[in-house]
Amino acid sequence: MSISTALDRIADTSHFDAAIEPFRTAVNAVLRPGAVKDALHGVWLGHPLHPALAQVPLGAWMSAGLLDALPGNRKEASLLIATGIAAAVPTAMAGAADWSESEPGQQRVGALHAVMNSAALALYAGSLLARARGSHGLGRALAYAGLGLAGSSAGIGGHLAFHQATGASHAATAARTLSHDWMDLGPLIDFPDGKPVLRVNQDSDRPAPLCVVRRGENVHVLVDVCSHLGGPLHQGKLTDVKGEQCLVCPWHGGTFALTDGRAVHGPTVASATVLDTRVSQGRLEARLPERHQL
Ligand code: FES
């Protein structure tokens, strides 16, 4: 069985859900929706923060492993291990913020990722302690064990990102199914003012769900798939964030600026896909922006 298949099996099994749930509840109790959680998701960066931060402890620990293999670098290796331990704290917090608002399969594999990272962290803490007491052989052995665990766990993180699409934009994927031509969505006056509605471009050879929001003279058309986990945006609520008109996803509260789709509140950090629009003879037309066209 391949590692990928084994991880898919873990994602499918509900055996450990009862053990996972208290942790998810605790994370959501500590990290409530707001500025801190948005910062940990990486909304300010426009990119998931956790995988970016993870480079620091992994890089530091790997460098320490190289120095440990050479004579005369005890102090430098210890400094790198301590740097990795310090960086692991915000990295874990960012990962926990994302994990708490992921789907069950992602949470199961994510829980394994977290357990392995915690074990690696404990091994590195033990390594640092052993080095401080002068047991450099033990310190090296614990550090290499930690590196093996942290490296394997990073591979699981890759599975979460690439196989389970954690942190990937589901909106960008959905956009690729759309026609690249102007799509006729019907008479503009048929769209109610201030209420998101669903339209499927039936006339196209590639029908796809679209969310249409008319605010007076302004009309916005978005792919009806939230970038976070694919929630139906037309079921969301309109809101005002710092004077900007936004749409809130009904599933986890991800909030998008209507003008350009930018994520203004997490858990998502990727933009919603906003289509180009025009009104021709009273009928609304929309087209996929150039950057999404294949
Ligand atoms: S699906 Fe999670 S915020 Fe939309």
mmCIF file of C-alpha atoms and ligand atoms in Angstrom:
data_model
loop_
_atom_site.group_PDB
_atom_site.id
_atom_site.type_symbol
_atom_site.label_atom_id
_atom_site.label_comp_id
_atom_site.label_asym_id
_atom_site.label_seq_id
_atom_site.Cartn_x
_atom_site.Cartn_y
_atom_site.Cartn_z
ATOM 1 C CA MET A 1 0.000 0.000 0.000
ATOM 2 C CA SER A 2 1.386 3.435 -0.896
ATOM 3 C CA ILE A 3 1.789 6.109 1.766
ATOM 4 C CA SER A 4 -0.792 8.184 -0.039
ATOM 5 C CA THR A 5 -3.345 5.345 0.052
ATOM 6 C CA ALA A 6 -2.632 4.783 3.750
ATOM 7 C CA LEU A 7 -3.248 8.465 4.471
ATOM 8 C CA ASP A 8 -6.464 8.366 2.441
ATOM 9 C CA ARG A 9 -7.589 5.454 4.633
ATOM 10 C CA ILE A 10 -6.858 7.510 7.729
ATOM 11 C CA ALA A 11 -8.889 10.353 6.233
ATOM 12 C CA ASP A 12 -11.789 7.927 5.735
ATOM 13 C CA THR A 13 -11.842 6.406 9.207
ATOM 14 C CA SER A 14 -13.958 7.892 11.981
ATOM 15 C CA HIS A 15 -12.434 5.758 14.770
ATOM 16 C CA PHE A 16 -10.549 8.658 16.327
ATOM 17 C CA ASP A 17 -13.153 11.388 15.831
ATOM 18 C CA ALA A 18 -14.264 11.243 19.469
ATOM 19 C CA ALA A 19 -10.669 11.832 20.565
ATOM 20 C CA ILE A 20 -10.129 14.624 18.031
ATOM 21 C CA GLU A 21 -13.293 16.592 18.787
ATOM 22 C CA PRO A 22 -12.242 17.951 22.236
ATOM 23 C CA PHE A 23 -9.066 19.359 20.674
ATOM 24 C CA ARG A 24 -11.027 21.022 17.879
ATOM 25 C CA THR A 25 -13.451 22.483 20.438
ATOM 26 C CA ALA A 26 -10.541 23.711 22.575
ATOM 27 C CA VAL A 27 -8.779 25.335 19.604
ATOM 28 C CA ASN A 28 -12.001 27.071 18.564
ATOM 29 C CA ALA A 29 -12.549 28.249 22.155
ATOM 30 C CA VAL A 30 -9.055 29.752 22.376
ATOM 31 C CA LEU A 31 -8.813 31.005 18.786
ATOM 32 C CA ARG A 32 -12.160 32.677 18.188
ATOM 33 C CA PRO A 33 -12.972 34.318 14.833
ATOM 34 C CA GLY A 34 -11.326 37.725 14.766
ATOM 35 C CA ALA A 35 -8.105 39.582 14.101
ATOM 36 C CA VAL A 36 -5.763 37.064 15.777
ATOM 37 C CA LYS A 37 -7.238 34.059 13.999
ATOM 38 C CA ASP A 38 -7.262 35.943 10.685
ATOM 39 C CA ALA A 39 -3.577 36.758 11.221
ATOM 40 C CA LEU A 40 -2.803 33.092 11.937
ATOM 41 C CA HIS A 41 -4.681 31.976 8.817
ATOM 42 C CA GLY A 42 -2.579 34.453 6.816
ATOM 43 C CA VAL A 43 -5.371 36.770 5.587
ATOM 44 C CA TRP A 44 -2.936 39.712 5.822
ATOM 45 C CA LEU A 45 -0.457 37.798 3.642
ATOM 46 C CA GLY A 46 -2.974 36.493 1.102
ATOM 47 C CA HIS A 47 -1.342 33.080 1.558
ATOM 48 C CA PRO A 48 -1.754 30.351 4.186
ATOM 49 C CA LEU A 49 0.676 31.280 6.973
ATOM 50 C CA HIS A 50 1.272 27.787 8.370
ATOM 51 C CA PRO A 51 3.237 26.290 5.443
ATOM 52 C CA ALA A 52 5.328 29.466 5.199
ATOM 53 C CA LEU A 53 6.197 29.415 8.919
ATOM 54 C CA ALA A 54 6.934 25.677 8.848
ATOM 55 C CA GLN A 55 10.067 26.397 6.816
ATOM 56 C CA VAL A 56 11.716 27.969 9.873
ATOM 57 C CA PRO A 57 11.758 25.029 12.349
ATOM 58 C CA LEU A 58 12.350 22.485 9.593
ATOM 59 C CA GLY A 59 15.172 24.526 8.092
ATOM 60 C CA ALA A 60 16.764 25.168 11.488
ATOM 61 C CA TRP A 61 16.542 21.519 12.536
ATOM 62 C CA MET A 62 17.872 20.256 9.235
ATOM 63 C CA SER A 63 20.809 22.654 9.454
ATOM 64 C CA ALA A 64 21.454 21.489 13.026
ATOM 65 C CA GLY A 65 21.479 17.900 11.732
ATOM 66 C CA LEU A 66 24.184 18.800 9.208
ATOM 67 C CA LEU A 67 26.282 20.566 11.833
ATOM 68 C CA ASP A 68 25.880 17.599 14.213
ATOM 69 C CA ALA A 69 27.407 15.393 11.533
ATOM 70 C CA LEU A 70 30.569 17.498 11.582
ATOM 71 C CA PRO A 71 32.959 17.945 14.505
ATOM 72 C CA GLY A 72 33.224 21.164 16.505
ATOM 73 C CA ASN A 73 29.754 22.681 15.985
ATOM 74 C CA ARG A 74 28.006 21.881 19.262
ATOM 75 C CA LYS A 75 27.148 25.463 20.175
ATOM 76 C CA GLU A 76 25.860 26.338 16.704
ATOM 77 C CA ALA A 77 23.778 23.163 16.482
ATOM 78 C CA SER A 78 22.215 23.878 19.890
ATOM 79 C CA LEU A 79 21.394 27.430 18.808
ATOM 80 C CA LEU A 80 19.660 26.162 15.664
ATOM 81 C CA ILE A 81 17.678 23.584 17.642
ATOM 82 C CA ALA A 82 16.534 26.277 20.088
ATOM 83 C CA THR A 83 15.562 28.500 17.127
ATOM 84 C CA GLY A 84 13.495 25.658 15.672
ATOM 85 C CA ILE A 85 11.738 25.050 18.993
ATOM 86 C CA ALA A 86 10.874 28.750 19.340
ATOM 87 C CA ALA A 87 9.581 28.914 15.741
ATOM 88 C CA ALA A 88 7.524 25.748 16.199
ATOM 89 C CA VAL A 89 5.138 27.566 18.574
ATOM 90 C CA PRO A 90 3.661 30.137 16.129
ATOM 91 C CA THR A 91 3.854 27.506 13.375
ATOM 92 C CA ALA A 92 1.700 25.153 15.447
ATOM 93 C CA MET A 93 -0.745 27.951 16.300
ATOM 94 C CA ALA A 94 -1.192 28.831 12.614
ATOM 95 C CA GLY A 95 -1.688 25.157 11.772
ATOM 96 C CA ALA A 96 -4.213 24.740 14.584
ATOM 97 C CA ALA A 97 -6.205 27.753 13.329
ATOM 98 C CA ASP A 98 -6.470 26.214 9.828
ATOM 99 C CA TRP A 99 -7.109 22.710 11.178
ATOM 100 C CA SER A 100 -9.993 23.812 13.408
ATOM 101 C CA GLU A 101 -11.983 24.898 10.354
ATOM 102 C CA SER A 102 -11.220 22.074 7.972
ATOM 103 C CA GLU A 103 -13.391 19.129 6.925
ATOM 104 C CA PRO A 104 -13.391 15.796 8.849
ATOM 105 C CA GLY A 105 -11.001 13.953 6.507
ATOM 106 C CA GLN A 106 -8.520 16.826 6.686
ATOM 107 C CA GLN A 107 -8.880 16.951 10.473
ATOM 108 C CA ARG A 108 -8.074 13.245 10.829
ATOM 109 C CA VAL A 109 -4.887 13.460 8.776
ATOM 110 C CA GLY A 110 -4.142 16.856 10.336
ATOM 111 C CA ALA A 111 -4.395 15.294 13.816
ATOM 112 C CA LEU A 112 -1.740 12.731 12.851
ATOM 113 C CA HIS A 113 0.427 15.578 11.506
ATOM 114 C CA ALA A 114 0.027 17.451 14.819
ATOM 115 C CA VAL A 115 0.819 14.391 16.973
ATOM 116 C CA MET A 116 3.999 13.704 14.995
ATOM 117 C CA ASN A 117 5.072 17.352 15.166
ATOM 118 C CA SER A 118 4.448 17.419 18.923
ATOM 119 C CA ALA A 119 6.551 14.284 19.350
ATOM 120 C CA ALA A 120 9.333 15.825 17.233
ATOM 121 C CA LEU A 121 9.175 18.983 19.356
ATOM 122 C CA ALA A 122 9.471 16.905 22.547
ATOM 123 C CA LEU A 123 12.489 15.068 21.122
ATOM 124 C CA TYR A 124 14.196 18.351 20.251
ATOM 125 C CA ALA A 125 13.433 19.748 23.733
ATOM 126 C CA GLY A 126 14.990 16.570 25.175
ATOM 127 C CA SER A 127 17.971 16.980 22.845
ATOM 128 C CA LEU A 128 18.545 20.545 24.014
ATOM 129 C CA LEU A 129 18.326 19.424 27.660
ATOM 130 C CA ALA A 130 20.765 16.569 27.072
ATOM 131 C CA ARG A 131 23.227 18.938 25.371
ATOM 132 C CA ALA A 132 22.952 21.416 28.254
ATOM 133 C CA ARG A 133 23.874 18.576 30.643
ATOM 134 C CA GLY A 134 26.847 17.610 28.547
ATOM 135 C CA SER A 135 25.320 14.436 27.027
ATOM 136 C CA HIS A 136 26.110 15.357 23.437
ATOM 137 C CA GLY A 137 25.789 11.844 22.052
ATOM 138 C CA LEU A 138 22.275 11.514 23.473
ATOM 139 C CA GLY A 139 21.487 15.065 22.305
ATOM 140 C CA ARG A 140 22.468 14.165 18.751
ATOM 141 C CA ALA A 141 20.494 10.916 18.800
ATOM 142 C CA LEU A 142 17.340 12.659 20.046
ATOM 143 C CA ALA A 143 17.748 15.401 17.452
ATOM 144 C CA TYR A 144 18.078 12.909 14.581
ATOM 145 C CA ALA A 145 14.993 11.054 15.821
ATOM 146 C CA GLY A 146 13.171 14.402 15.932
ATOM 147 C CA LEU A 147 14.339 15.238 12.421
ATOM 148 C CA GLY A 148 13.026 11.920 11.113
ATOM 149 C CA LEU A 149 9.629 12.538 12.693
ATOM 150 C CA ALA A 150 9.425 16.189 11.656
ATOM 151 C CA GLY A 151 10.431 15.317 8.081
ATOM 152 C CA SER A 152 7.839 12.535 7.857
ATOM 153 C CA SER A 153 5.231 14.861 9.284
ATOM 154 C CA ALA A 154 6.138 17.480 6.673
ATOM 155 C CA GLY A 155 5.360 14.829 4.046
ATOM 156 C CA ILE A 156 1.916 14.412 5.621
ATOM 157 C CA GLY A 157 1.529 18.184 5.451
ATOM 158 C CA GLY A 158 2.216 17.882 1.733
ATOM 159 C CA HIS A 159 -0.510 15.251 1.450
ATOM 160 C CA LEU A 160 -2.917 17.605 3.229
ATOM 161 C CA ALA A 161 -2.061 20.418 0.842
ATOM 162 C CA PHE A 162 -1.843 18.568 -2.478
ATOM 163 C CA HIS A 163 -4.109 15.523 -2.118
ATOM 164 C CA GLN A 164 -6.716 16.934 0.226
ATOM 165 C CA ALA A 165 -6.532 20.521 -1.083
ATOM 166 C CA THR A 166 -6.171 22.078 2.367
ATOM 167 C CA GLY A 167 -5.313 25.717 1.750
ATOM 168 C CA ALA A 168 -5.803 25.418 -2.009
ATOM 169 C CA SER A 169 -8.333 27.708 -3.682
ATOM 170 C CA HIS A 170 -11.440 25.725 -4.526
ATOM 171 C CA ALA A 171 -12.768 28.796 -6.336
ATOM 172 C CA ALA A 172 -9.848 28.813 -8.773
ATOM 173 C CA THR A 173 -10.390 25.115 -9.519
ATOM 174 C CA ALA A 174 -14.118 25.639 -10.098
ATOM 175 C CA ALA A 175 -13.405 28.602 -12.386
ATOM 176 C CA ARG A 176 -11.545 26.335 -14.801
ATOM 177 C CA THR A 177 -14.809 24.560 -15.638
ATOM 178 C CA LEU A 178 -16.339 27.794 -16.939
ATOM 179 C CA SER A 179 -16.673 28.859 -20.543
ATOM 180 C CA HIS A 180 -14.225 31.556 -21.591
ATOM 181 C CA ASP A 181 -16.832 33.398 -23.651
ATOM 182 C CA TRP A 182 -19.326 36.010 -22.501
ATOM 183 C CA MET A 183 -22.228 34.200 -20.831
ATOM 184 C CA ASP A 184 -25.786 35.553 -20.944
ATOM 185 C CA LEU A 185 -27.237 35.489 -17.410
ATOM 186 C CA GLY A 186 -30.622 37.066 -18.237
ATOM 187 C CA PRO A 187 -32.297 40.483 -17.843
ATOM 188 C CA LEU A 188 -30.555 42.663 -15.268
ATOM 189 C CA ILE A 189 -33.873 43.710 -13.712
ATOM 190 C CA ASP A 190 -34.597 40.070 -12.840
ATOM 191 C CA PHE A 191 -31.884 40.201 -10.177
ATOM 192 C CA PRO A 192 -33.178 41.404 -6.817
ATOM 193 C CA ASP A 193 -31.386 44.346 -5.217
ATOM 194 C CA GLY A 194 -29.199 43.377 -2.266
ATOM 195 C CA LYS A 195 -29.805 39.626 -2.342
ATOM 196 C CA PRO A 196 -27.287 37.085 -3.677
ATOM 197 C CA VAL A 197 -28.884 34.689 -6.158
ATOM 198 C CA LEU A 198 -27.751 31.542 -7.922
ATOM 199 C CA ARG A 199 -27.532 31.394 -11.707
ATOM 200 C CA VAL A 200 -26.334 28.458 -13.759
ATOM 201 C CA ASN A 201 -25.175 29.384 -17.227
ATOM 202 C CA GLN A 202 -27.301 26.697 -18.883
ATOM 203 C CA ASP A 203 -26.669 27.971 -22.388
ATOM 204 C CA SER A 204 -22.978 27.280 -22.123
ATOM 205 C CA ASP A 205 -21.352 23.992 -23.046
ATOM 206 C CA ARG A 206 -19.806 24.157 -19.566
ATOM 207 C CA PRO A 207 -22.606 25.004 -17.115
ATOM 208 C CA ALA A 208 -21.374 26.118 -13.724
ATOM 209 C CA PRO A 209 -22.974 27.771 -10.664
ATOM 210 C CA LEU A 210 -22.551 31.522 -10.388
ATOM 211 C CA CYS A 211 -23.501 33.896 -7.594
ATOM 212 C CA VAL A 212 -24.972 37.205 -8.749
ATOM 213 C CA VAL A 213 -25.195 40.194 -6.419
ATOM 214 C CA ARG A 214 -26.868 43.393 -7.577
ATOM 215 C CA ARG A 215 -26.497 46.513 -5.456
ATOM 216 C CA GLY A 216 -28.391 49.276 -7.244
ATOM 217 C CA GLU A 217 -26.516 50.026 -10.435
ATOM 218 C CA ASN A 218 -23.615 47.785 -9.510
ATOM 219 C CA VAL A 219 -23.632 44.085 -10.231
ATOM 220 C CA HIS A 220 -21.087 41.465 -9.190
ATOM 221 C CA VAL A 221 -20.828 37.921 -10.499
ATOM 222 C CA LEU A 222 -18.741 35.377 -8.618
ATOM 223 C CA VAL A 223 -18.106 31.688 -9.106
ATOM 224 C CA ASP A 224 -20.520 30.207 -6.557
ATOM 225 C CA VAL A 225 -17.773 28.197 -4.879
ATOM 226 C CA CYS A 226 -16.032 29.498 -1.769
ATOM 227 C CA SER A 227 -12.253 29.409 -2.080
ATOM 228 C CA HIS A 228 -11.948 27.793 1.381
ATOM 229 C CA LEU A 229 -13.864 24.519 1.055
ATOM 230 C CA GLY A 230 -16.344 25.186 -1.712
ATOM 231 C CA GLY A 231 -19.303 26.601 0.252
ATOM 232 C CA PRO A 232 -22.267 27.934 -1.808
ATOM 233 C CA LEU A 233 -21.702 31.687 -1.790
ATOM 234 C CA HIS A 234 -25.233 32.541 -2.983
ATOM 235 C CA GLN A 235 -26.484 31.308 0.408
ATOM 236 C CA GLY A 236 -24.225 33.803 2.156
ATOM 237 C CA LYS A 237 -25.060 37.179 3.656
ATOM 238 C CA LEU A 238 -24.032 40.619 2.478
ATOM 239 C CA THR A 239 -22.173 42.748 4.958
ATOM 240 C CA ASP A 240 -20.149 45.909 5.197
ATOM 241 C CA VAL A 241 -16.501 45.680 6.282
ATOM 242 C CA LYS A 242 -14.841 49.070 6.803
ATOM 243 C CA GLY A 243 -17.120 50.653 4.197
ATOM 244 C CA GLU A 244 -16.575 47.851 1.681
ATOM 245 C CA GLN A 245 -19.416 45.663 0.437
ATOM 246 C CA CYS A 246 -18.643 42.030 1.197
ATOM 247 C CA LEU A 247 -20.196 38.579 0.993
ATOM 248 C CA VAL A 248 -19.962 36.136 3.909
ATOM 249 C CA CYS A 249 -19.738 32.412 3.136
ATOM 250 C CA PRO A 250 -22.461 30.424 4.958
ATOM 251 C CA TRP A 251 -20.166 27.546 5.942
ATOM 252 C CA HIS A 252 -17.318 29.046 7.987
ATOM 253 C CA GLY A 253 -17.788 32.794 7.666
ATOM 254 C CA GLY A 254 -15.052 33.475 5.096
ATOM 255 C CA THR A 255 -15.689 37.037 3.899
ATOM 256 C CA PHE A 256 -14.946 38.394 0.436
ATOM 257 C CA ALA A 257 -14.895 41.919 -1.001
ATOM 258 C CA LEU A 258 -17.450 42.043 -3.814
ATOM 259 C CA THR A 259 -15.370 44.292 -6.055
ATOM 260 C CA ASP A 260 -12.336 42.051 -6.453
ATOM 261 C CA GLY A 261 -13.132 38.895 -4.431
ATOM 262 C CA ARG A 262 -10.306 39.582 -1.947
ATOM 263 C CA ALA A 263 -10.579 37.637 1.327
ATOM 264 C CA VAL A 264 -11.044 40.126 4.178
ATOM 265 C CA HIS A 265 -11.777 37.553 6.916
ATOM 266 C CA GLY A 266 -10.658 33.935 7.195
ATOM 267 C CA PRO A 267 -10.580 31.017 7.366
ATOM 268 C CA THR A 268 -9.958 31.438 3.680
ATOM 269 C CA VAL A 269 -7.024 33.506 2.461
ATOM 270 C CA ALA A 270 -7.578 32.995 -1.276
ATOM 271 C CA SER A 271 -9.840 35.312 -3.233
ATOM 272 C CA ALA A 272 -13.281 34.443 -4.529
ATOM 273 C CA THR A 273 -13.339 34.336 -8.323
ATOM 274 C CA VAL A 274 -15.050 37.479 -9.596
ATOM 275 C CA LEU A 275 -16.090 37.541 -13.253
ATOM 276 C CA ASP A 276 -15.953 40.470 -15.659
ATOM 277 C CA THR A 277 -19.466 41.797 -16.309
ATOM 278 C CA ARG A 278 -21.255 43.954 -18.850
ATOM 279 C CA VAL A 279 -24.867 44.840 -19.594
ATOM 280 C CA SER A 280 -25.902 44.437 -23.192
ATOM 281 C CA GLN A 281 -29.412 45.499 -24.226
ATOM 282 C CA GLY A 282 -30.569 45.203 -20.628
ATOM 283 C CA ARG A 283 -29.154 41.696 -20.195
ATOM 284 C CA LEU A 284 -26.377 40.806 -17.804
ATOM 285 C CA GLU A 285 -23.356 39.070 -19.270
ATOM 286 C CA ALA A 286 -20.306 37.705 -17.472
ATOM 287 C CA ARG A 287 -16.964 36.325 -18.529
ATOM 288 C CA LEU A 288 -14.080 34.608 -16.804
ATOM 289 C CA PRO A 289 -11.097 36.956 -16.329
ATOM 290 C CA GLU A 290 -8.091 36.284 -18.509
ATOM 291 C CA ARG A 291 -5.928 34.859 -15.716
ATOM 292 C CA HIS A 292 -8.255 31.847 -15.248
ATOM 293 C CA GLN A 293 -8.460 30.926 -18.925
ATOM 294 C CA LEU A 294 -6.643 27.836 -20.095
HETATM 295 S S1 FES B 1 -16.361 26.979 2.778
HETATM 296 FE FE1 FES B 1 -15.331 27.607 4.574
HETATM 297 S S2 FES B 1 -15.521 29.771 4.570
HETATM 298 FE FE2 FES B 1 -16.539 29.116 2.776
#
